[in-house]
Amino acid sequence: MIDLSFILLIGLGAGILSGLLGVGGGTIIIPALVLILGISQHVAQGIALAVIIPTAAVGAYSYKKRKLIDMSIGLPLAFGSVFGVVFGAIGASYVSDNILKKLFGLFMIVIAGTLLRKK
Amino acid sequence: MQKYKIILIGIITGILSGLLGVGGGIIMTPAMVLLLNTSQHKAHGTSLFVITWTAIIGVFVYWIRGSIEVNYVFLLVFGSISGAIIGSSFAAKMSERTLRLSYCGFLIFVGFRMIMG
């Protein structure tokens, strides 16, 4: 029961931040699930990816209504990305949980670096 | 030539997205703005379109590999959609800079904890 309301709270926090800054909720959801609830890095990543689907779809729909999706870029980009994600996801299942966790930590620090450089 | 460049950006984003369970907007959006001269708004919209399809295929692979917990997904989706509505209505009232700096602080602190832990 504590777990359930806590998970809801994690979602709320991730949503508020993405509404405010427009950044993905994955950087909130994954560490919270892993560090606080002790869920494995692999499962946390699968969960985060699933949570992204409805959020991104709703966002994409509202941009589409305002004609702010460029399909001449979007289609080849999606083609490459769908191809790449299969390799990435299969690759992840061959990496140990501990290494994957460290890689994710490194990724967070790299994002912080790019955000700090932005004026 | 341009098409191949776009597909290559897509492949790199997709690999990272599958490997780390993230959307990949953090790579795609600046790549579109800097390399393809897309406007910031269009880059944002286009990246959301790409993320939707990438995440669907990615989840499918994670699901086959047994790394999905459906109960968690529903609660998190419910929480994050409510949060996004709250967040976007407050966005105008808060300083973007303060917010961005606190988020960076969080990323660095938690990032190091994940590397050390």
PDB file of C-alpha atoms in Angstrom:
ATOM      1  CA  MET A   1       0.000   0.000   0.000  1.00  0.00           C
ATOM      2  CA  ILE A   2       2.832   2.370   0.878  1.00  0.00           C
ATOM      3  CA  ASP A   3       4.509   1.227  -2.307  1.00  0.00           C
ATOM      4  CA  LEU A   4       1.474   2.040  -4.438  1.00  0.00           C
ATOM      5  CA  SER A   5       1.003   5.624  -3.231  1.00  0.00           C
ATOM      6  CA  PHE A   6       4.756   6.128  -3.418  1.00  0.00           C
ATOM      7  CA  ILE A   7       4.848   4.998  -7.059  1.00  0.00           C
ATOM      8  CA  LEU A   8       2.002   7.394  -7.807  1.00  0.00           C
ATOM      9  CA  LEU A   9       4.055  10.146  -6.186  1.00  0.00           C
ATOM     10  CA  ILE A  10       7.106   9.331  -8.331  1.00  0.00           C
ATOM     11  CA  GLY A  11       4.908   9.609 -11.425  1.00  0.00           C
ATOM     12  CA  LEU A  12       3.520  12.928 -10.216  1.00  0.00           C
ATOM     13  CA  GLY A  13       7.017  14.313  -9.639  1.00  0.00           C
ATOM     14  CA  ALA A  14       8.216  13.160 -13.062  1.00  0.00           C
ATOM     15  CA  GLY A  15       5.135  14.643 -14.727  1.00  0.00           C
ATOM     16  CA  ILE A  16       5.446  18.011 -12.969  1.00  0.00           C
ATOM     17  CA  LEU A  17       9.075  18.292 -14.021  1.00  0.00           C
ATOM     18  CA  SER A  18       8.397  17.373 -17.642  1.00  0.00           C
ATOM     19  CA  GLY A  19       5.525  19.859 -17.714  1.00  0.00           C
ATOM     20  CA  LEU A  20       7.797  22.568 -16.317  1.00  0.00           C
ATOM     21  CA  LEU A  21      11.039  21.890 -18.186  1.00  0.00           C
ATOM     22  CA  GLY A  22       9.970  19.697 -21.079  1.00  0.00           C
ATOM     23  CA  VAL A  23      12.514  17.018 -20.176  1.00  0.00           C
ATOM     24  CA  GLY A  24      11.770  13.320 -20.114  1.00  0.00           C
ATOM     25  CA  GLY A  25      10.547  11.700 -16.930  1.00  0.00           C
ATOM     26  CA  GLY A  26      12.968   8.779 -17.322  1.00  0.00           C
ATOM     27  CA  THR A  27      15.720  10.541 -15.372  1.00  0.00           C
ATOM     28  CA  ILE A  28      13.323  10.800 -12.384  1.00  0.00           C
ATOM     29  CA  ILE A  29      11.426   7.513 -12.691  1.00  0.00           C
ATOM     30  CA  ILE A  30      14.425   5.204 -13.212  1.00  0.00           C
ATOM     31  CA  PRO A  31      16.623   6.358 -10.276  1.00  0.00           C
ATOM     32  CA  ALA A  32      13.597   6.544  -7.947  1.00  0.00           C
ATOM     33  CA  LEU A  33      12.566   2.977  -8.745  1.00  0.00           C
ATOM     34  CA  VAL A  34      16.144   1.700  -8.497  1.00  0.00           C
ATOM     35  CA  LEU A  35      17.536   3.647  -5.514  1.00  0.00           C
ATOM     36  CA  ILE A  36      14.426   3.934  -3.329  1.00  0.00           C
ATOM     37  CA  LEU A  37      12.319   0.879  -4.201  1.00  0.00           C
ATOM     38  CA  GLY A  38      15.222  -1.420  -5.037  1.00  0.00           C
ATOM     39  CA  ILE A  39      13.833  -2.498  -8.424  1.00  0.00           C
ATOM     40  CA  SER A  40      16.445  -3.845 -10.873  1.00  0.00           C
ATOM     41  CA  GLN A  41      17.867  -1.397 -13.423  1.00  0.00           C
ATOM     42  CA  HIS A  42      16.608  -3.534 -16.332  1.00  0.00           C
ATOM     43  CA  VAL A  43      13.006  -3.627 -15.090  1.00  0.00           C
ATOM     44  CA  ALA A  44      13.082   0.090 -14.187  1.00  0.00           C
ATOM     45  CA  GLN A  45      14.186   0.920 -17.753  1.00  0.00           C
ATOM     46  CA  GLY A  46      11.416  -1.217 -19.271  1.00  0.00           C
ATOM     47  CA  ILE A  47       8.851   0.497 -17.040  1.00  0.00           C
ATOM     48  CA  ALA A  48      10.146   3.992 -17.871  1.00  0.00           C
ATOM     49  CA  LEU A  49      10.027   3.272 -21.609  1.00  0.00           C
ATOM     50  CA  ALA A  50       6.399   2.132 -21.274  1.00  0.00           C
ATOM     51  CA  VAL A  51       5.459   5.263 -19.312  1.00  0.00           C
ATOM     52  CA  ILE A  52       6.980   7.404 -22.082  1.00  0.00           C
ATOM     53  CA  ILE A  53       4.562   6.038 -24.753  1.00  0.00           C
ATOM     54  CA  PRO A  54       1.297   7.750 -23.662  1.00  0.00           C
ATOM     55  CA  THR A  55       3.094  10.921 -22.542  1.00  0.00           C
ATOM     56  CA  ALA A  56       4.940  11.317 -25.865  1.00  0.00           C
ATOM     57  CA  ALA A  57       1.865  10.336 -27.900  1.00  0.00           C
ATOM     58  CA  VAL A  58      -0.293  12.991 -26.218  1.00  0.00           C
ATOM     59  CA  GLY A  59       2.467  15.568 -26.743  1.00  0.00           C
ATOM     60  CA  ALA A  60       2.961  14.558 -30.387  1.00  0.00           C
ATOM     61  CA  TYR A  61      -0.784  14.849 -31.007  1.00  0.00           C
ATOM     62  CA  SER A  62      -0.914  18.420 -29.704  1.00  0.00           C
ATOM     63  CA  TYR A  63       2.117  19.408 -31.840  1.00  0.00           C
ATOM     64  CA  LYS A  64       0.528  17.723 -34.874  1.00  0.00           C
ATOM     65  CA  LYS A  65      -2.632  19.820 -34.475  1.00  0.00           C
ATOM     66  CA  ARG A  66      -0.441  22.925 -34.575  1.00  0.00           C
ATOM     67  CA  LYS A  67       1.386  21.528 -37.653  1.00  0.00           C
ATOM     68  CA  LEU A  68       4.686  21.425 -35.775  1.00  0.00           C
ATOM     69  CA  ILE A  69       5.835  17.968 -36.859  1.00  0.00           C
ATOM     70  CA  ASP A  70       8.154  17.833 -39.887  1.00  0.00           C
ATOM     71  CA  MET A  71       7.399  14.462 -41.501  1.00  0.00           C
ATOM     72  CA  SER A  72      10.230  14.756 -44.057  1.00  0.00           C
ATOM     73  CA  ILE A  73      12.574  14.540 -41.047  1.00  0.00           C
ATOM     74  CA  GLY A  74      10.321  12.568 -38.678  1.00  0.00           C
ATOM     75  CA  LEU A  75       9.846   9.531 -40.930  1.00  0.00           C
ATOM     76  CA  PRO A  76      13.508   8.761 -41.716  1.00  0.00           C
ATOM     77  CA  LEU A  77      14.400   9.597 -38.101  1.00  0.00           C
ATOM     78  CA  ALA A  78      11.762   7.183 -36.775  1.00  0.00           C
ATOM     79  CA  PHE A  79      12.917   4.572 -39.301  1.00  0.00           C
ATOM     80  CA  GLY A  80      16.483   4.750 -37.968  1.00  0.00           C
ATOM     81  CA  SER A  81      15.407   5.004 -34.355  1.00  0.00           C
ATOM     82  CA  VAL A  82      13.043   2.014 -34.458  1.00  0.00           C
ATOM     83  CA  PHE A  83      15.871   0.018 -36.015  1.00  0.00           C
ATOM     84  CA  GLY A  84      18.343   1.205 -33.355  1.00  0.00           C
ATOM     85  CA  VAL A  85      16.076   0.652 -30.353  1.00  0.00           C
ATOM     86  CA  VAL A  86      15.808  -3.082 -31.099  1.00  0.00           C
ATOM     87  CA  PHE A  87      19.598  -3.406 -30.960  1.00  0.00           C
ATOM     88  CA  GLY A  88      19.861  -1.184 -27.886  1.00  0.00           C
ATOM     89  CA  ALA A  89      17.193  -3.089 -25.965  1.00  0.00           C
ATOM     90  CA  ILE A  90      18.614  -6.504 -26.874  1.00  0.00           C
ATOM     91  CA  GLY A  91      22.093  -5.189 -26.044  1.00  0.00           C
ATOM     92  CA  ALA A  92      20.875  -4.022 -22.610  1.00  0.00           C
ATOM     93  CA  SER A  93      19.776  -7.539 -21.729  1.00  0.00           C
ATOM     94  CA  TYR A  94      23.374  -8.706 -22.184  1.00  0.00           C
ATOM     95  CA  VAL A  95      24.785  -6.021 -19.859  1.00  0.00           C
ATOM     96  CA  SER A  96      24.859  -6.746 -16.094  1.00  0.00           C
ATOM     97  CA  ASP A  97      22.490  -4.775 -13.880  1.00  0.00           C
ATOM     98  CA  ASN A  98      25.367  -3.120 -12.047  1.00  0.00           C
ATOM     99  CA  ILE A  99      27.126  -1.904 -15.210  1.00  0.00           C
ATOM    100  CA  LEU A 100      23.840  -0.673 -16.670  1.00  0.00           C
ATOM    101  CA  LYS A 101      23.198   1.322 -13.488  1.00  0.00           C
ATOM    102  CA  LYS A 102      26.627   2.972 -13.756  1.00  0.00           C
ATOM    103  CA  LEU A 103      26.054   3.746 -17.452  1.00  0.00           C
ATOM    104  CA  PHE A 104      22.759   5.389 -16.562  1.00  0.00           C
ATOM    105  CA  GLY A 105      24.439   7.465 -13.853  1.00  0.00           C
ATOM    106  CA  LEU A 106      27.026   8.618 -16.380  1.00  0.00           C
ATOM    107  CA  PHE A 107      24.262   9.532 -18.833  1.00  0.00           C
ATOM    108  CA  MET A 108      22.572  11.698 -16.150  1.00  0.00           C
ATOM    109  CA  ILE A 109      25.794  13.612 -15.547  1.00  0.00           C
ATOM    110  CA  VAL A 110      26.264  14.153 -19.301  1.00  0.00           C
ATOM    111  CA  ILE A 111      22.725  15.583 -19.547  1.00  0.00           C
ATOM    112  CA  ALA A 112      23.473  17.913 -16.622  1.00  0.00           C
ATOM    113  CA  GLY A 113      26.585  19.070 -18.506  1.00  0.00           C
ATOM    114  CA  THR A 114      24.679  19.872 -21.688  1.00  0.00           C
ATOM    115  CA  LEU A 115      21.927  21.672 -19.736  1.00  0.00           C
ATOM    116  CA  LEU A 116      24.469  23.764 -17.835  1.00  0.00           C
ATOM    117  CA  ARG A 117      26.137  24.876 -21.061  1.00  0.00           C
ATOM    118  CA  LYS A 118      22.814  26.153 -22.417  1.00  0.00           C
ATOM    119  CA  LYS A 119      22.408  29.907 -21.959  1.00  0.00           C
TER     120      LYS A 119
ATOM    121  CA  MET B   1      22.799  12.499 -48.513  1.00  0.00           C
ATOM    122  CA  GLN B   2      20.624  14.442 -46.082  1.00  0.00           C
ATOM    123  CA  LYS B   3      18.316  11.384 -45.706  1.00  0.00           C
ATOM    124  CA  TYR B   4      21.244   9.158 -44.658  1.00  0.00           C
ATOM    125  CA  LYS B   5      22.359  11.713 -42.102  1.00  0.00           C
ATOM    126  CA  ILE B   6      18.852  11.768 -40.584  1.00  0.00           C
ATOM    127  CA  ILE B   7      18.635   7.957 -40.520  1.00  0.00           C
ATOM    128  CA  LEU B   8      22.047   7.816 -38.807  1.00  0.00           C
ATOM    129  CA  ILE B   9      20.910  10.277 -36.106  1.00  0.00           C
ATOM    130  CA  GLY B  10      17.861   8.049 -35.664  1.00  0.00           C
ATOM    131  CA  ILE B  11      19.925   4.871 -35.290  1.00  0.00           C
ATOM    132  CA  ILE B  12      22.212   6.446 -32.656  1.00  0.00           C
ATOM    133  CA  THR B  13      19.216   7.816 -30.716  1.00  0.00           C
ATOM    134  CA  GLY B  14      17.430   4.473 -30.927  1.00  0.00           C
ATOM    135  CA  ILE B  15      20.400   2.471 -29.628  1.00  0.00           C
ATOM    136  CA  LEU B  16      20.735   4.807 -26.638  1.00  0.00           C
ATOM    137  CA  SER B  17      17.007   4.739 -26.043  1.00  0.00           C
ATOM    138  CA  GLY B  18      16.901   0.944 -25.953  1.00  0.00           C
ATOM    139  CA  LEU B  19      20.099   0.604 -23.940  1.00  0.00           C
ATOM    140  CA  LEU B  20      19.081   3.064 -21.199  1.00  0.00           C
ATOM    141  CA  GLY B  21      15.279   3.125 -21.346  1.00  0.00           C
ATOM    142  CA  VAL B  22      15.041   6.833 -22.181  1.00  0.00           C
ATOM    143  CA  GLY B  23      13.143   8.661 -24.911  1.00  0.00           C
ATOM    144  CA  GLY B  24      16.152  10.141 -26.649  1.00  0.00           C
ATOM    145  CA  GLY B  25      14.747  13.639 -27.075  1.00  0.00           C
ATOM    146  CA  ILE B  26      17.868  14.981 -25.365  1.00  0.00           C
ATOM    147  CA  ILE B  27      19.901  13.865 -28.434  1.00  0.00           C
ATOM    148  CA  MET B  28      17.396  14.267 -31.242  1.00  0.00           C
ATOM    149  CA  THR B  29      16.145  17.774 -30.489  1.00  0.00           C
ATOM    150  CA  PRO B  30      19.579  19.461 -30.437  1.00  0.00           C
ATOM    151  CA  ALA B  31      20.704  17.301 -33.403  1.00  0.00           C
ATOM    152  CA  MET B  32      17.774  18.565 -35.474  1.00  0.00           C
ATOM    153  CA  VAL B  33      18.308  22.182 -34.462  1.00  0.00           C
ATOM    154  CA  LEU B  34      22.094  22.185 -34.954  1.00  0.00           C
ATOM    155  CA  LEU B  35      22.606  19.775 -37.880  1.00  0.00           C
ATOM    156  CA  LEU B  36      19.362  20.093 -39.833  1.00  0.00           C
ATOM    157  CA  ASN B  37      18.428  23.727 -39.068  1.00  0.00           C
ATOM    158  CA  THR B  38      14.982  22.778 -37.777  1.00  0.00           C
ATOM    159  CA  SER B  39      13.213  25.371 -35.596  1.00  0.00           C
ATOM    160  CA  GLN B  40      13.179  24.578 -31.854  1.00  0.00           C
ATOM    161  CA  HIS B  41       9.406  24.077 -31.847  1.00  0.00           C
ATOM    162  CA  LYS B  42       9.347  21.786 -34.870  1.00  0.00           C
ATOM    163  CA  ALA B  43      12.292  19.813 -33.492  1.00  0.00           C
ATOM    164  CA  HIS B  44      10.373  19.299 -30.251  1.00  0.00           C
ATOM    165  CA  GLY B  45       7.194  18.149 -32.030  1.00  0.00           C
ATOM    166  CA  THR B  46       9.079  15.893 -34.442  1.00  0.00           C
ATOM    167  CA  SER B  47      11.073  14.315 -31.625  1.00  0.00           C
ATOM    168  CA  LEU B  48       7.845  13.499 -29.711  1.00  0.00           C
ATOM    169  CA  PHE B  49       6.539  11.762 -32.827  1.00  0.00           C
ATOM    170  CA  VAL B  50       9.749   9.705 -33.140  1.00  0.00           C
ATOM    171  CA  ILE B  51       9.867   8.914 -29.389  1.00  0.00           C
ATOM    172  CA  THR B  52       6.324   7.503 -29.467  1.00  0.00           C
ATOM    173  CA  TRP B  53       7.236   4.889 -32.103  1.00  0.00           C
ATOM    174  CA  THR B  54      10.675   4.170 -30.651  1.00  0.00           C
ATOM    175  CA  ALA B  55       9.225   3.573 -27.168  1.00  0.00           C
ATOM    176  CA  ILE B  56       6.489   1.254 -28.509  1.00  0.00           C
ATOM    177  CA  ILE B  57       9.055  -0.976 -30.253  1.00  0.00           C
ATOM    178  CA  GLY B  58      11.479  -0.715 -27.310  1.00  0.00           C
ATOM    179  CA  VAL B  59       8.826  -1.775 -24.794  1.00  0.00           C
ATOM    180  CA  PHE B  60       7.974  -4.730 -26.994  1.00  0.00           C
ATOM    181  CA  VAL B  61      11.585  -5.960 -26.842  1.00  0.00           C
ATOM    182  CA  TYR B  62      11.786  -5.338 -23.042  1.00  0.00           C
ATOM    183  CA  TRP B  63       8.489  -7.219 -22.645  1.00  0.00           C
ATOM    184  CA  ILE B  64       9.783 -10.240 -24.588  1.00  0.00           C
ATOM    185  CA  ARG B  65      12.885 -10.170 -22.371  1.00  0.00           C
ATOM    186  CA  GLY B  66      10.648 -10.119 -19.261  1.00  0.00           C
ATOM    187  CA  SER B  67      11.533  -6.606 -18.022  1.00  0.00           C
ATOM    188  CA  ILE B  68       8.098  -4.970 -17.697  1.00  0.00           C
ATOM    189  CA  GLU B  69       5.904  -4.630 -14.579  1.00  0.00           C
ATOM    190  CA  VAL B  70       2.455  -3.617 -15.787  1.00  0.00           C
ATOM    191  CA  ASN B  71       1.040  -2.477 -12.387  1.00  0.00           C
ATOM    192  CA  TYR B  72       3.838   0.053 -11.992  1.00  0.00           C
ATOM    193  CA  VAL B  73       3.286   1.366 -15.515  1.00  0.00           C
ATOM    194  CA  PHE B  74      -0.391   2.227 -14.930  1.00  0.00           C
ATOM    195  CA  LEU B  75       0.276   4.045 -11.645  1.00  0.00           C
ATOM    196  CA  LEU B  76       3.218   5.972 -13.106  1.00  0.00           C
ATOM    197  CA  VAL B  77       1.266   6.976 -16.218  1.00  0.00           C
ATOM    198  CA  PHE B  78      -1.643   8.205 -14.094  1.00  0.00           C
ATOM    199  CA  GLY B  79       0.710  10.130 -11.812  1.00  0.00           C
ATOM    200  CA  SER B  80       2.809  11.627 -14.579  1.00  0.00           C
ATOM    201  CA  ILE B  81      -0.120  12.813 -16.714  1.00  0.00           C
ATOM    202  CA  SER B  82      -1.638  14.576 -13.673  1.00  0.00           C
ATOM    203  CA  GLY B  83       1.799  15.961 -12.879  1.00  0.00           C
ATOM    204  CA  ALA B  84       2.340  17.236 -16.420  1.00  0.00           C
ATOM    205  CA  ILE B  85      -0.953  19.160 -16.275  1.00  0.00           C
ATOM    206  CA  ILE B  86       0.006  20.703 -12.916  1.00  0.00           C
ATOM    207  CA  GLY B  87       3.555  21.395 -14.142  1.00  0.00           C
ATOM    208  CA  SER B  88       2.589  23.130 -17.366  1.00  0.00           C
ATOM    209  CA  SER B  89       0.084  25.387 -15.598  1.00  0.00           C
ATOM    210  CA  PHE B  90       2.814  26.524 -13.160  1.00  0.00           C
ATOM    211  CA  ALA B  91       5.522  26.811 -15.816  1.00  0.00           C
ATOM    212  CA  ALA B  92       4.837  30.468 -16.545  1.00  0.00           C
ATOM    213  CA  LYS B  93       5.107  31.436 -12.865  1.00  0.00           C
ATOM    214  CA  MET B  94       8.536  29.973 -12.175  1.00  0.00           C
ATOM    215  CA  SER B  95      12.006  31.045 -13.245  1.00  0.00           C
ATOM    216  CA  GLU B  96      13.211  28.672 -15.948  1.00  0.00           C
ATOM    217  CA  ARG B  97      16.827  29.227 -14.919  1.00  0.00           C
ATOM    218  CA  THR B  98      16.358  28.329 -11.232  1.00  0.00           C
ATOM    219  CA  LEU B  99      14.397  25.271 -12.237  1.00  0.00           C
ATOM    220  CA  ARG B 100      17.017  24.143 -14.738  1.00  0.00           C
ATOM    221  CA  LEU B 101      19.848  24.619 -12.246  1.00  0.00           C
ATOM    222  CA  SER B 102      18.055  22.641  -9.512  1.00  0.00           C
ATOM    223  CA  TYR B 103      17.368  19.864 -12.018  1.00  0.00           C
ATOM    224  CA  CYS B 104      21.093  19.822 -12.939  1.00  0.00           C
ATOM    225  CA  GLY B 105      21.977  19.571  -9.247  1.00  0.00           C
ATOM    226  CA  PHE B 106      19.634  16.607  -8.923  1.00  0.00           C
ATOM    227  CA  LEU B 107      21.107  14.914 -12.033  1.00  0.00           C
ATOM    228  CA  ILE B 108      24.692  15.274 -10.826  1.00  0.00           C
ATOM    229  CA  PHE B 109      23.949  14.136  -7.246  1.00  0.00           C
ATOM    230  CA  VAL B 110      21.824  11.131  -8.262  1.00  0.00           C
ATOM    231  CA  GLY B 111      24.076  10.317 -11.232  1.00  0.00           C
ATOM    232  CA  PHE B 112      27.097   9.964  -8.933  1.00  0.00           C
ATOM    233  CA  ARG B 113      25.076   7.867  -6.494  1.00  0.00           C
ATOM    234  CA  MET B 114      24.179   5.478  -9.299  1.00  0.00           C
ATOM    235  CA  ILE B 115      27.792   5.233 -10.432  1.00  0.00           C
ATOM    236  CA  MET B 116      29.095   4.661  -6.876  1.00  0.00           C
ATOM    237  CA  GLY B 117      26.222   2.502  -5.636  1.00  0.00           C
TER     238      GLY B 117
END
